[in-house]
Amino acid sequence: MSEITLGRFFFERLHQLKVDTVFGLPGDFNLALLDKIYEVEGMRWAGNANELNAGYAADGYARVNPNGLSALVSTFGVGELSLTNAIAGSYSEHVGVINLVGVPSSSAQAKQLLLHHTLGNGDFTVFHRMFKNISQTSAFIADINSAPAEIDRCIRDAYVYQRPVYIGLPSNLVDMKVPKSLLDKKIDLSLHPNDPESQTEVIETVEKLISEASNPVILVDACAIRHNCKPEVAKLIEETQFPVFTTPMGKSSVDESNPRFGGVYVGSLSKPEVKESVESADLILSIGALLSDFNTGSFSYGYKTRNIVEFHSDYTKIRQATFPGVQMKEALQKLLTTVKKSINPNYTPVPVPETKLINTPAAPSTPLTQEYLWTKVSSWFREGDIIITETGTSAFGIVQSRFPKNSIGISQVLWGSIGYTVGATCGAAMAAQELDPKRRVILFVGDGSLQLTVQEISTMCKWECNNTYLFVLNNDGYTIERLIHGEKAQYNDIQPWNNLQLLPLFNAKDYETKRISTVGELNDLFADKAFAVPDKIRMVEVMLPTMDAPANLVAQAKLSEKTNAEQ
Amino acid sequence: MSEITLGRFFFERLHQLKVDTVFGLPGDFNLALLDKIYEVEGMRWAGNANELNAGYAADGYARVNPNGLSALVSTFGVGELSLTNAIAGSYSEHVGVINLVGVPSSSAQAKQLLLHHTLGNGDFTVFHRMFKNISQTSAFIADINSAPAEIDRCIRDAYVYQRPVYIGLPSNLVDMKVPKSLLDKKIDLSLHPNDPESQTEVIETVEKLISEASNPVILVDACAIRHNCKPEVAKLIEETQFPVFTTPMGKSSVDESNPRFGGVYVGSLSKPEVKESVESADLILSIGALLSDFNTGSFSYGYKTRNIVEFHSDYTKIRQATFPGVQMKEALQKLLTTVKKSINPNYTPVPVPETKLINTPAAPSTPLTQEYLWTKVSSWFREGDIIITETGTSAFGIVQSRFPKNSIGISQVLWGSIGYTVGATCGAAMAAQELDPKRRVILFVGDGSLQLTVQEISTMCKWECNNTYLFVLNNDGYTIERLIHGEKAQYNDIQPWNNLQLLPLFNAKDYETKRISTVGELNDLFADKAFAVPDKIRMVEVMLPTMDAPANLVAQAKLSEKTNAEQ
């Protein structure tokens, strides 16, 4: 057993990185490869209902996986192209998806055979070329000797850059042998070291700014999560006691039960006290920023200070000076060794805004509103929850909630592909099964978005993801679009479904369904101790008024319509 | 009213070409455009359940539309990328889909705003670049003055080349005005004329070959359908009385009730008498060939003659000589004026093989098999039926059936993306509603493929496509893959669904469901006159043994596995 097949080598590499579920669908150019999954103990083939959903599931899995990685296997042409939307989303949002495609045999490629799943023109590299636009790196493997190194290079880049990578693997190479000893040397996952001189200059300048600041704040965004800097951020808060805020995409990057957490900053769409706190600061330590429109209230940041330090995954910026290659993880670790001493001795921790987490009392028969739901929901969350919110009312509503300790928030604020969360929930739930089956995975999705990817609930049923709660916010169509344009337009309507029939349709084993429409029903549900125990798949259809929406979404929609019409 | 908006101009152009249903989903970069659909009388917005399905629906619609055209509207990034698989399929199989994408405003592009639905890198042309690989032509519109001509150019190319075209339309241009008089001049749909000299040489050479032939055959393939040459083919059969065969992809290109129709030729996978008839011919007139593996029995054509004439949409080939630019429609029309006179006076029409259309009698309780189903089904078809078969057992099984007059066959033999037919059925059914609501649209899809795109049945329910028959062949997983590799492998299993619950889930208005598993139940169903009347949506779940498959699929699968392993 000094040799193993290349196919097995690939899966052993995934297993070493705790990527133990592989998403995708079978196709005739990947079948022989799929055989190899079962040779690696502890690995499983998810077998999704379609490729787009598989891509979303892989993205969701990576956001829960300890290394921020996941894997997909699809087939040439018809399989892989259905992944482009999901992979572009992972690229956009910094998610490390290893995207392997089973392609026709070297011989068929050399002969330019007019195979099925081709464009009929003998071009076997066209799909690879398309994927290069949305991948950090790629390999179209042709030679068994270099294949292991090519696979390792792609996996390393997926980790280091937290972006998708593409591997094309011809069907005839899968069973070829490579030395087993290659597995003994683990893939190098070290980040590129910062240039010491640049880093020293960064640390000194930051410490000088800190020493002069009387009202500094920390603002944490998505890349702090994606590039695994949550521990450094937690330490920075502890050491400095500066008020900390997140962006919408940065939610769950910090412990929101920490008394120094001040809320979510979204520029002009922030709550007034949050806006005031952030914008009146005299120093902003920004970590992992991704300044997209929906993440910034349409670019409405209004800092009064010019003292801004931006820590990024590939550079640091201090005021107007850029330090290329000074990446945040190492820089923050270095800063943490001395930051405490640099704080102005006269600095008194300024108070942080409070978040309203209790609703104004209402009669039980009062119709439920988005405002009531998103205020109430924080009390039901518990430590370790994985909270997933769909682009639409949910992604905006969740901003006003308070997350529990060790929670993971998943929301596609930048890419914003509707339907994403149903697939992502499947992936996150399978990742949670591997880490701790008692962790709850809680989805909030609208009735419109649900329709795009509904069949992935079937995969959750297949794998008995009894840790999932599917809250379907039924507001009769695409409310987010109605707010932007066409409130009464027929194109924002959808065919109504009997959503609570979905779990029996998909042959769920242990399940529970409920429909709620009043304040009383919501309160009862969240007071029910049995409901809180993740021991079955649950779907709750939450009936809400069509044009009811979180206030921040209403404001964002107006800004978006304006941008769309601008010449 | 001497001016109209650019948005309306686009839809008026579609309406002129009888493209009266537009497929797609709303998104904030296309909402203002969608308003314009309702200004054009007789047009409708399909409002699909997801973009991939919308793309499949557009492909199916175009295959029924009299001009071979259809239209899609999606939104930038997240919407359009979900279409890549469908558009590549339309490219591969020669289908004229007009693929319009609503993109961010010119101003947002110029400022490189970090908008949602982008990769976060300010690159607004990346998706357009990806689509260029799978589009005949494209336009990324930036200027209102040239916009109408650009739209017209793309539509013309979709028609002439029968391939998808891409139009990127910024949200701020939709409401800008263009002269209404532009609509008075219709889009030029004339094909490029053949070079007279080349054409004369082609006709003379073909006629010489015909005059010398004693056993010529006509072999008709997909491009004869896609490039609208069915009338010319019918005339050629009538004039010559040569035996005529089709390929699997060419099925429905000729009237199969014509006594000169001899069956389906698939190389070595043909029925022996068909193989013998075609391969012993001393002249083959091949029309619109697309010689892919599944269309040719893995390239196993075994003609004995070297006298082969290939008519294509952009060239003609006679023996080894190529005549670039001599396209088949004009060349065939020219040939038809004189072909009768060129036939060898001694030519006696040779008999054609017969197709077995009656089953060996079996007891009513006999479990149903693929063989019985595909033999029996011909008797239930009737004039005008649109018959859609999914890649898998259905696409192979249908080869042994006999199609009725004026039928349309839809099957994605070359591209072969599973799940395609559910979307295509939605599009075909909506096209049929416009042409003649009494035409039946009959789908055969496997239980595995159905899962990929199931939600498009909801769109059929919304539009009350009561002309549809959905036969779900339930053989417990991906049988076509099991035949190729991994018969018992878990990756070829699927989560079983209660398929007959789908129509009530989707709130179908008038519907009927049935499950059949025996010969007697099938015979009763096809004898039931009420069942044959297309007055509701029907789903019939046909229970079949897991490894039961049409003989031609079993043989093809073996050849495919061999190709995949070849080095």
GROMACS .gro file of C-alpha atoms in nm, chain B residues 63-415:
model
  353
  630ARG     CA    1  -3.829   2.506  -3.000
  631VAL     CA    2  -4.206   2.556  -3.036
  632ASN     CA    3  -4.211   2.924  -3.142
  633PRO     CA    4  -4.262   2.967  -3.520
  634ASN     CA    5  -3.942   3.172  -3.551
  635GLY     CA    6  -3.738   2.949  -3.324
  636LEU     CA    7  -3.688   3.238  -3.082
  637SER     CA    8  -3.748   3.314  -2.718
  638ALA     CA    9  -3.651   3.578  -2.462
  639LEU     CA   10  -3.513   3.587  -2.112
  640VAL     CA   11  -3.469   3.876  -1.871
  641SER     CA   12  -3.252   3.839  -1.564
  642THR     CA   13  -3.056   4.061  -1.332
  643PHE     CA   14  -2.683   4.132  -1.314
  644GLY     CA   15  -2.454   3.872  -1.157
  645VAL     CA   16  -2.676   3.661  -0.937
  646GLY     CA   17  -2.951   3.626  -1.194
  647GLU     CA   18  -2.754   3.584  -1.516
  648LEU     CA   19  -2.494   3.344  -1.378
  649SER     CA   20  -2.766   3.097  -1.285
  650LEU     CA   21  -2.842   3.088  -1.658
  651THR     CA   22  -2.501   2.977  -1.785
  652ASN     CA   23  -2.587   2.608  -1.798
  653ALA     CA   24  -2.913   2.671  -1.984
  654ILE     CA   25  -2.752   2.917  -2.228
  655ALA     CA   26  -2.461   2.683  -2.299
  656GLY     CA   27  -2.721   2.415  -2.374
  657SER     CA   28  -2.900   2.644  -2.616
  658TYR     CA   29  -2.567   2.726  -2.780
  659SER     CA   30  -2.472   2.362  -2.807
  660GLU     CA   31  -2.809   2.258  -2.949
  661HIS     CA   32  -2.871   2.561  -3.177
  662VAL     CA   33  -3.157   2.738  -3.003
  663GLY     CA   34  -3.216   3.112  -3.054
  664VAL     CA   35  -3.254   3.253  -2.703
  665ILE     CA   36  -3.241   3.631  -2.662
  666ASN     CA   37  -3.077   3.670  -2.323
  667LEU     CA   38  -3.118   4.022  -2.186
  668VAL     CA   39  -2.958   4.113  -1.855
  669GLY     CA   40  -3.046   4.423  -1.655
  670VAL     CA   41  -2.713   4.567  -1.539
  671PRO     CA   42  -2.624   4.854  -1.303
  672SER     CA   43  -2.663   5.210  -1.424
  673SER     CA   44  -2.395   5.370  -1.640
  674SER     CA   45  -2.313   5.602  -1.353
  675ALA     CA   46  -2.259   5.321  -1.102
  676GLN     CA   47  -2.036   5.144  -1.357
  677ALA     CA   48  -1.831   5.456  -1.425
  678LYS     CA   49  -1.776   5.511  -1.053
  679GLN     CA   50  -1.689   5.142  -1.007
  680LEU     CA   51  -1.920   5.131  -0.705
  681LEU     CA   52  -1.890   4.830  -0.481
  682LEU     CA   53  -2.251   4.731  -0.545
  683HIS     CA   54  -2.426   4.417  -0.427
  684HIS     CA   55  -2.439   4.146  -0.698
  685THR     CA   56  -2.078   4.229  -0.794
  686LEU     CA   57  -1.755   4.046  -0.721
  687GLY     CA   58  -1.659   4.343  -0.505
  688ASN     CA   59  -1.378   4.444  -0.739
  689GLY     CA   60  -1.545   4.712  -0.953
  690ASP     CA   61  -1.542   4.485  -1.261
  691PHE     CA   62  -1.877   4.526  -1.433
  692THR     CA   63  -1.792   4.341  -1.755
  693VAL     CA   64  -1.679   4.010  -1.606
  694PHE     CA   65  -2.011   3.832  -1.650
  695HIS     CA   66  -2.045   3.962  -2.004
  696ARG     CA   67  -1.700   3.822  -2.078
  697MET     CA   68  -1.805   3.485  -1.940
  698PHE     CA   69  -2.117   3.480  -2.157
  699LYS     CA   70  -1.923   3.559  -2.474
  700ASN     CA   71  -1.796   3.200  -2.459
  701ILE     CA   72  -2.148   3.064  -2.496
  702SER     CA   73  -2.320   3.328  -2.709
  703GLN     CA   74  -2.330   3.382  -3.085
  704THR     CA   75  -2.289   3.756  -3.034
  705SER     CA   76  -2.342   4.012  -2.760
  706ALA     CA   77  -2.394   4.380  -2.686
  707PHE     CA   78  -2.315   4.563  -2.365
  708ILE     CA   79  -2.519   4.872  -2.426
  709ALA     CA   80  -2.379   5.206  -2.315
  710ASP     CA   81  -2.528   5.463  -2.552
  711ILE     CA   82  -2.897   5.529  -2.618
  712ASN     CA   83  -2.833   5.634  -2.978
  713SER     CA   84  -2.689   5.303  -3.092
  714ALA     CA   85  -2.900   5.091  -2.857
  715PRO     CA   86  -3.189   5.008  -3.096
  716ALA     CA   87  -2.950   4.900  -3.372
  717GLU     CA   88  -2.752   4.690  -3.125
  718ILE     CA   89  -3.067   4.518  -3.003
  719ASP     CA   90  -3.177   4.453  -3.361
  720ARG     CA   91  -2.837   4.313  -3.455
  721CYS     CA   92  -2.846   4.068  -3.166
  722ILE     CA   93  -3.202   3.956  -3.238
  723ARG     CA   94  -3.118   3.905  -3.606
  724ASP     CA   95  -2.817   3.691  -3.518
  725ALA     CA   96  -3.023   3.481  -3.274
  726TYR     CA   97  -3.256   3.404  -3.563
  727VAL     CA   98  -2.999   3.354  -3.839
  728TYR     CA   99  -2.757   3.140  -3.639
  729GLN     CA  100  -3.015   2.987  -3.405
  730ARG     CA  101  -2.795   3.043  -3.108
  731PRO     CA  102  -2.823   3.250  -2.791
  732VAL     CA  103  -2.727   3.617  -2.788
  733TYR     CA  104  -2.645   3.834  -2.486
  734ILE     CA  105  -2.762   4.191  -2.430
  735GLY     CA  106  -2.650   4.387  -2.123
  736LEU     CA  107  -2.885   4.680  -2.060
  737PRO     CA  108  -2.804   4.938  -1.786
  738SER     CA  109  -3.097   5.022  -1.561
  739ASN     CA  110  -3.084   5.394  -1.639
  740LEU     CA  111  -3.125   5.346  -2.017
  741VAL     CA  112  -3.458   5.165  -1.994
  742ASP     CA  113  -3.666   5.482  -1.972
  743MET     CA  114  -3.472   5.681  -2.229
  744LYS     CA  115  -3.657   5.752  -2.552
  745VAL     CA  116  -3.599   5.629  -2.906
  746PRO     CA  117  -3.796   5.711  -3.224
  747LYS     CA  118  -4.109   5.500  -3.248
  748SER     CA  119  -4.072   5.491  -3.626
  749LEU     CA  120  -3.783   5.248  -3.586
  750LEU     CA  121  -4.046   4.981  -3.534
  751ASP     CA  122  -4.190   5.033  -3.882
  752LYS     CA  123  -3.894   4.868  -4.041
  753LYS     CA  124  -3.897   4.504  -3.938
  754ILE     CA  125  -3.574   4.329  -3.841
  755ASP     CA  126  -3.413   4.175  -4.147
  756LEU     CA  127  -3.437   3.798  -4.102
  757SER     CA  128  -3.305   3.698  -4.442
  758LEU     CA  129  -3.029   3.440  -4.440
  759HIS     CA  130  -2.695   3.517  -4.599
  760PRO     CA  131  -2.738   3.429  -4.969
  761ASN     CA  132  -2.525   3.147  -5.101
  762ASP     CA  133  -2.251   3.226  -5.350
  763PRO     CA  134  -2.422   3.144  -5.684
  764GLU     CA  135  -2.120   2.979  -5.837
  765SER     CA  136  -2.052   2.753  -5.539
  766GLN     CA  137  -2.418   2.668  -5.515
  767THR     CA  138  -2.440   2.572  -5.880
  768GLU     CA  139  -2.143   2.342  -5.837
  769VAL     CA  140  -2.305   2.185  -5.531
  770ILE     CA  141  -2.636   2.125  -5.707
  771GLU     CA  142  -2.473   1.982  -6.017
  772THR     CA  143  -2.254   1.748  -5.816
  773VAL     CA  144  -2.540   1.633  -5.595
  774GLU     CA  145  -2.761   1.570  -5.896
  775LYS     CA  146  -2.488   1.371  -6.062
  776LEU     CA  147  -2.451   1.155  -5.751
  777ILE     CA  148  -2.828   1.109  -5.735
  778SER     CA  149  -2.847   1.011  -6.100
  779GLU     CA  150  -2.586   0.740  -6.044
  780ALA     CA  151  -2.734   0.604  -5.721
  781SER     CA  152  -2.949   0.296  -5.705
  782ASN     CA  153  -2.994   0.289  -5.329
  783PRO     CA  154  -2.977   0.640  -5.185
  784VAL     CA  155  -3.109   0.735  -4.841
  785ILE     CA  156  -3.185   1.062  -4.666
  786LEU     CA  157  -3.065   1.104  -4.307
  787VAL     CA  158  -3.208   1.400  -4.117
  788ASP     CA  159  -3.063   1.546  -3.800
  789ALA     CA  160  -3.122   1.820  -3.544
  790CYS     CA  161  -3.010   2.123  -3.743
  791ALA     CA  162  -3.275   2.058  -4.005
  792ILE     CA  163  -3.527   2.131  -3.729
  793ARG     CA  164  -3.339   2.415  -3.565
  794HIS     CA  165  -3.271   2.594  -3.893
  795ASN     CA  166  -3.628   2.557  -4.011
  796CYS     CA  167  -3.569   2.316  -4.301
  797LYS     CA  168  -3.854   2.075  -4.223
  798PRO     CA  169  -4.056   2.194  -4.527
  799GLU     CA  170  -3.759   2.141  -4.760
  800VAL     CA  171  -3.695   1.795  -4.614
  801ALA     CA  172  -4.062   1.697  -4.659
  802LYS     CA  173  -4.052   1.811  -5.020
  803LEU     CA  174  -3.728   1.621  -5.083
  804ILE     CA  175  -3.886   1.299  -4.957
  805GLU     CA  176  -4.195   1.358  -5.166
  806GLU     CA  177  -3.998   1.430  -5.481
  807THR     CA  178  -3.744   1.151  -5.448
  808GLN     CA  179  -3.924   0.879  -5.251
  809PHE     CA  180  -3.584   0.786  -5.109
  810PRO     CA  181  -3.599   0.608  -4.773
  811VAL     CA  182  -3.561   0.858  -4.493
  812PHE     CA  183  -3.413   0.809  -4.148
  813THR     CA  184  -3.349   1.043  -3.860
  814THR     CA  185  -3.094   1.049  -3.581
  815PRO     CA  186  -3.213   1.060  -3.218
  816MET     CA  187  -3.170   1.439  -3.218
  817GLY     CA  188  -3.341   1.462  -3.555
  818LYS     CA  189  -3.655   1.291  -3.434
  819SER     CA  190  -3.968   1.491  -3.539
  820SER     CA  191  -3.782   1.645  -3.835
  821VAL     CA  192  -3.988   1.429  -4.072
  822ASP     CA  193  -4.343   1.298  -4.075
  823GLU     CA  194  -4.298   0.952  -3.924
  824SER     CA  195  -4.631   0.835  -4.062
  825ASN     CA  196  -4.488   0.876  -4.412
  826PRO     CA  197  -4.443   0.524  -4.557
  827ARG     CA  198  -4.089   0.619  -4.662
  828PHE     CA  199  -3.980   0.677  -4.300
  829GLY     CA  200  -3.753   0.393  -4.196
  830GLY     CA  201  -3.670   0.468  -3.834
  831VAL     CA  202  -3.391   0.612  -3.624
  832TYR     CA  203  -3.027   0.554  -3.715
  833VAL     CA  204  -2.777   0.554  -3.425
  834GLY     CA  205  -2.477   0.374  -3.574
  835SER     CA  206  -2.411   0.040  -3.411
  836LEU     CA  207  -2.692   0.100  -3.160
  837SER     CA  208  -2.956   0.108  -3.435
  838LYS     CA  209  -3.202  -0.173  -3.482
  839PRO     CA  210  -3.028  -0.423  -3.716
  840GLU     CA  211  -3.261  -0.361  -4.010
  841VAL     CA  212  -3.218   0.016  -3.981
  842LYS     CA  213  -2.842  -0.021  -3.957
  843GLU     CA  214  -2.841  -0.241  -4.265
  844SER     CA  215  -3.061  -0.004  -4.467
  845VAL     CA  216  -2.853   0.304  -4.396
  846GLU     CA  217  -2.511   0.149  -4.413
  847SER     CA  218  -2.574  -0.038  -4.738
  848ALA     CA  219  -2.688   0.278  -4.918
  849ASP     CA  220  -2.476   0.392  -5.211
  850LEU     CA  221  -2.555   0.761  -5.148
  851ILE     CA  222  -2.635   0.938  -4.824
  852LEU     CA  223  -2.798   1.279  -4.823
  853SER     CA  224  -2.732   1.401  -4.472
  854ILE     CA  225  -2.923   1.710  -4.363
  855GLY     CA  226  -2.835   1.914  -4.054
  856ALA     CA  227  -2.606   1.660  -3.890
  857LEU     CA  228  -2.480   1.706  -3.533
  858LEU     CA  229  -2.262   1.401  -3.486
  859SER     CA  230  -2.227   1.377  -3.108
  860ASP     CA  231  -2.160   1.056  -2.917
  861PHE     CA  232  -2.515   0.995  -2.795
  862ASN     CA  233  -2.649   1.085  -3.138
  863THR     CA  234  -2.429   0.837  -3.323
  864GLY     CA  235  -2.391   0.538  -3.089
  865SER     CA  236  -2.051   0.668  -2.981
  866PHE     CA  237  -1.934   0.755  -3.334
  867SER     CA  238  -2.016   0.411  -3.471
  868TYR     CA  239  -2.146   0.515  -3.813
  869GLY     CA  240  -2.055   0.243  -4.061
  870TYR     CA  241  -2.147   0.371  -4.407
  871LYS     CA  242  -2.015   0.150  -4.685
  872THR     CA  243  -2.028   0.427  -4.943
  873ARG     CA  244  -1.802   0.730  -4.977
  874ASN     CA  245  -2.084   0.916  -5.153
  875ILE     CA  246  -2.196   1.136  -4.869
  876VAL     CA  247  -2.348   1.479  -4.905
  877GLU     CA  248  -2.375   1.686  -4.589
  878PHE     CA  249  -2.603   1.989  -4.588
  879HIS     CA  250  -2.530   2.220  -4.294
  880SER     CA  251  -2.652   2.560  -4.181
  881ASP     CA  252  -2.328   2.726  -4.287
  882TYR     CA  253  -2.162   2.497  -4.539
  883THR     CA  254  -2.208   2.196  -4.763
  884LYS     CA  255  -1.973   1.903  -4.789
  885ILE     CA  256  -1.971   1.655  -5.077
  886ARG     CA  257  -1.746   1.357  -5.026
  887GLN     CA  258  -1.424   1.531  -4.915
  888ALA     CA  259  -1.496   1.872  -5.069
  889THR     CA  260  -1.623   2.154  -4.849
  890PHE     CA  261  -1.823   2.446  -4.985
  891PRO     CA  262  -1.807   2.715  -4.717
  892GLY     CA  263  -2.107   2.946  -4.697
  893VAL     CA  264  -2.339   2.724  -4.900
  894GLN     CA  265  -2.618   2.695  -4.641
  895MET     CA  266  -2.874   2.422  -4.660
  896LYS     CA  267  -3.202   2.609  -4.675
  897GLU     CA  268  -3.129   2.789  -5.000
  898ALA     CA  269  -2.934   2.497  -5.146
  899LEU     CA  270  -3.217   2.253  -5.076
  900GLN     CA  271  -3.475   2.491  -5.222
  901LYS     CA  272  -3.267   2.517  -5.535
  902LEU     CA  273  -3.213   2.142  -5.551
  903LEU     CA  274  -3.587   2.078  -5.515
  904THR     CA  275  -3.662   2.261  -5.839
  905THR     CA  276  -3.478   1.998  -6.045
  906VAL     CA  277  -3.408   1.695  -5.828
  907LYS     CA  278  -3.691   1.482  -5.965
  908LYS     CA  279  -3.543   1.489  -6.311
  909SER     CA  280  -3.202   1.385  -6.191
  910ILE     CA  281  -3.312   1.055  -6.039
  911ASN     CA  282  -3.187   0.745  -6.215
  912PRO     CA  283  -3.478   0.626  -6.436
  913ASN     CA  284  -3.407   0.274  -6.319
  914TYR     CA  285  -3.440   0.369  -5.952
  915THR     CA  286  -3.704   0.159  -5.776
  916PRO     CA  287  -3.794   0.281  -5.430
  917VAL     CA  288  -3.641   0.030  -5.189
  918PRO     CA  289  -3.854  -0.090  -4.899
  919VAL     CA  290  -3.794   0.064  -4.555
  920PRO     CA  291  -3.767  -0.124  -4.225
  921GLU     CA  292  -4.081  -0.154  -4.014
  922THR     CA  293  -4.109  -0.038  -3.656
  923LYS     CA  294  -4.258  -0.266  -3.394
  924LEU     CA  295  -4.542  -0.068  -3.243
  925ILE     CA  296  -4.745  -0.343  -3.079
  926ASN     CA  297  -4.643  -0.523  -2.762
  927THR     CA  298  -4.650  -0.895  -2.717
  928PRO     CA  299  -4.971  -0.950  -2.518
  929ALA     CA  300  -4.912  -0.966  -2.143
  930ALA     CA  301  -5.139  -1.025  -1.843
  931PRO     CA  302  -5.271  -0.698  -1.693
  932SER     CA  303  -5.089  -0.765  -1.367
  933THR     CA  304  -4.750  -0.790  -1.540
  934PRO     CA  305  -4.511  -0.531  -1.397
  935LEU     CA  306  -4.450  -0.250  -1.641
  936THR     CA  307  -4.116  -0.231  -1.819
  937GLN     CA  308  -3.943   0.038  -2.024
  938GLU     CA  309  -3.973  -0.186  -2.331
  939TYR     CA  310  -4.351  -0.214  -2.292
  940LEU     CA  311  -4.395   0.157  -2.222
  941TRP     CA  312  -4.197   0.283  -2.522
  942THR     CA  313  -4.362   0.040  -2.759
  943LYS     CA  314  -4.711   0.122  -2.634
  944VAL     CA  315  -4.678   0.496  -2.616
  945SER     CA  316  -4.689   0.555  -2.994
  946SER     CA  317  -5.053   0.448  -3.005
  947TRP     CA  318  -5.144   0.717  -2.753
  948PHE     CA  319  -4.972   1.003  -2.930
  949ARG     CA  320  -5.183   1.213  -3.161
  950GLU     CA  321  -5.133   1.480  -3.423
  951GLY     CA  322  -4.961   1.796  -3.301
  952ASP     CA  323  -4.826   1.653  -2.976
  953ILE     CA  324  -4.516   1.810  -2.830
  954ILE     CA  325  -4.315   1.523  -2.684
  955ILE     CA  326  -4.037   1.602  -2.439
  956THR     CA  327  -3.793   1.342  -2.310
  957GLU     CA  328  -3.534   1.387  -2.041
  958THR     CA  329  -3.174   1.274  -2.076
  959GLY     CA  330  -3.179   0.926  -1.923
  960THR     CA  331  -3.404   0.632  -1.995
  961SER     CA  332  -3.665   0.856  -2.160
  962ALA     CA  333  -3.441   1.009  -2.428
  963PHE     CA  334  -3.323   0.663  -2.524
  964GLY     CA  335  -3.662   0.492  -2.494
  965ILE     CA  336  -3.841   0.744  -2.713
  966VAL     CA  337  -3.619   0.645  -3.008
  967GLN     CA  338  -3.824   0.330  -3.055
  968SER     CA  339  -4.157   0.516  -3.063
  969ARG     CA  340  -4.329   0.650  -3.373
  970PHE     CA  341  -4.421   1.020  -3.362
  971PRO     CA  342  -4.750   1.148  -3.504
  972LYS     CA  343  -4.788   1.413  -3.776
  973ASN     CA  344  -4.688   1.770  -3.693
  974SER     CA  345  -4.539   1.666  -3.366
  975ILE     CA  346  -4.244   1.838  -3.207
  976GLY     CA  347  -3.984   1.631  -3.023
  977ILE     CA  348  -3.773   1.801  -2.759
  978SER     CA  349  -3.473   1.627  -2.605
  979GLN     CA  350  -3.131   1.758  -2.514
  980VAL     CA  351  -2.927   1.474  -2.665
  981LEU     CA  352  -2.603   1.670  -2.710
  982TRP     CA  353  -2.592   1.897  -2.406
   0.00000   0.00000   0.00000
